[in-house]
């Protein structure tokens, strides 16, 4: 077992996990939508995944900003 301390604090990991859950919900909403077979949906899904992967999970402010952006996007989140 490593003796090196992790840069993650417990609540940071929980917050980042919440962001991942929100993105998953947004992606599921896109897939279930009436436009789910549209090619633009695949592009929106790829963009949402890319944006999630670009978030620095160690930067609490960045994680919170992305969570807020998803919430402010409304029902068509993503």
Tab-separated table of C-alpha atoms in Angstrom:
chain	number	residue	atom	x	y	z
A	1	UNK	CA	0.000	0.000	0.000
A	2	UNK	CA	1.325	3.410	-0.926
A	3	UNK	CA	2.280	5.815	1.816
A	4	UNK	CA	1.958	8.781	-0.526
A	5	UNK	CA	-1.029	10.990	0.363
A	6	UNK	CA	-3.718	11.415	-2.243
A	7	UNK	CA	-4.448	14.913	-3.566
A	8	UNK	CA	-8.157	14.022	-3.376
A	9	UNK	CA	-10.112	14.953	-0.304
A	10	UNK	CA	-13.086	12.693	0.360
A	11	UNK	CA	-15.659	15.351	-0.414
A	12	UNK	CA	-13.823	16.230	-3.671
A	13	UNK	CA	-14.192	12.653	-4.859
A	14	UNK	CA	-17.890	12.706	-3.955
A	15	UNK	CA	-18.376	15.989	-5.817
A	16	UNK	CA	-16.614	14.682	-8.925
A	17	UNK	CA	-18.711	11.508	-8.741
A	18	UNK	CA	-21.842	13.684	-8.649
A	19	UNK	CA	-20.626	15.433	-11.799
A	20	UNK	CA	-20.143	12.092	-13.533
A	21	UNK	CA	-23.647	11.025	-12.506
A	22	UNK	CA	-25.138	14.252	-13.871
A	23	UNK	CA	-23.367	13.751	-17.183
A	24	UNK	CA	-24.657	10.173	-17.341
A	25	UNK	CA	-28.208	11.379	-16.730
A	26	UNK	CA	-27.815	14.004	-19.459
A	27	UNK	CA	-26.496	11.389	-21.887
A	28	UNK	CA	-29.353	9.030	-21.073
A	29	UNK	CA	-31.794	11.875	-21.707
A	30	UNK	CA	-30.261	12.491	-25.100
A	31	UNK	CA	-30.453	8.825	-26.011
A	32	UNK	CA	-34.075	8.546	-24.888
A	33	UNK	CA	-35.182	11.728	-26.634
A	34	UNK	CA	-37.245	11.660	-29.804
A	35	UNK	CA	-34.184	12.856	-31.679
A	36	UNK	CA	-32.145	9.958	-30.330
A	37	UNK	CA	-31.460	8.617	-33.805
A	38	UNK	CA	-30.209	11.928	-35.157
A	39	UNK	CA	-26.494	12.122	-35.995
A	40	UNK	CA	-26.235	15.396	-34.081
A	41	UNK	CA	-27.043	13.518	-30.870
A	42	UNK	CA	-23.909	11.410	-31.307
A	43	UNK	CA	-21.911	14.614	-31.676
A	44	UNK	CA	-23.516	16.100	-28.548
A	45	UNK	CA	-22.752	12.917	-26.599
A	46	UNK	CA	-19.131	12.972	-27.744
A	47	UNK	CA	-18.877	16.645	-26.798
A	48	UNK	CA	-20.365	16.055	-23.325
A	49	UNK	CA	-17.946	13.181	-22.692
A	50	UNK	CA	-15.007	15.242	-23.882
A	51	UNK	CA	-16.008	18.137	-21.631
A	52	UNK	CA	-16.255	15.779	-18.661
A	53	UNK	CA	-12.819	14.324	-19.355
A	54	UNK	CA	-11.390	17.860	-19.638
A	55	UNK	CA	-12.525	18.727	-16.089
A	56	UNK	CA	-9.678	18.648	-13.587
A	57	UNK	CA	-11.134	16.500	-10.815
A	58	UNK	CA	-8.669	17.983	-8.312
A	59	UNK	CA	-9.971	21.513	-8.971
A	60	UNK	CA	-13.087	21.870	-6.837
A	61	UNK	CA	-14.073	25.192	-8.431
A	62	UNK	CA	-13.910	23.696	-11.920
A	63	UNK	CA	-16.019	20.699	-10.891
A	64	UNK	CA	-18.628	22.966	-9.264
A	65	UNK	CA	-18.682	25.259	-12.320
A	66	UNK	CA	-19.308	22.300	-14.636
A	67	UNK	CA	-22.044	20.951	-12.341
A	68	UNK	CA	-23.702	24.370	-12.367
A	69	UNK	CA	-23.435	24.569	-16.148
A	70	UNK	CA	-25.198	21.214	-16.477
A	71	UNK	CA	-27.956	22.267	-14.069
A	72	UNK	CA	-28.424	25.603	-15.836
A	73	UNK	CA	-28.754	23.866	-19.201
A	74	UNK	CA	-32.206	22.726	-18.105
A	75	UNK	CA	-34.138	19.645	-19.237
A	76	UNK	CA	-32.113	19.145	-22.418
A	77	UNK	CA	-28.961	18.910	-20.338
A	78	UNK	CA	-25.679	18.051	-21.886
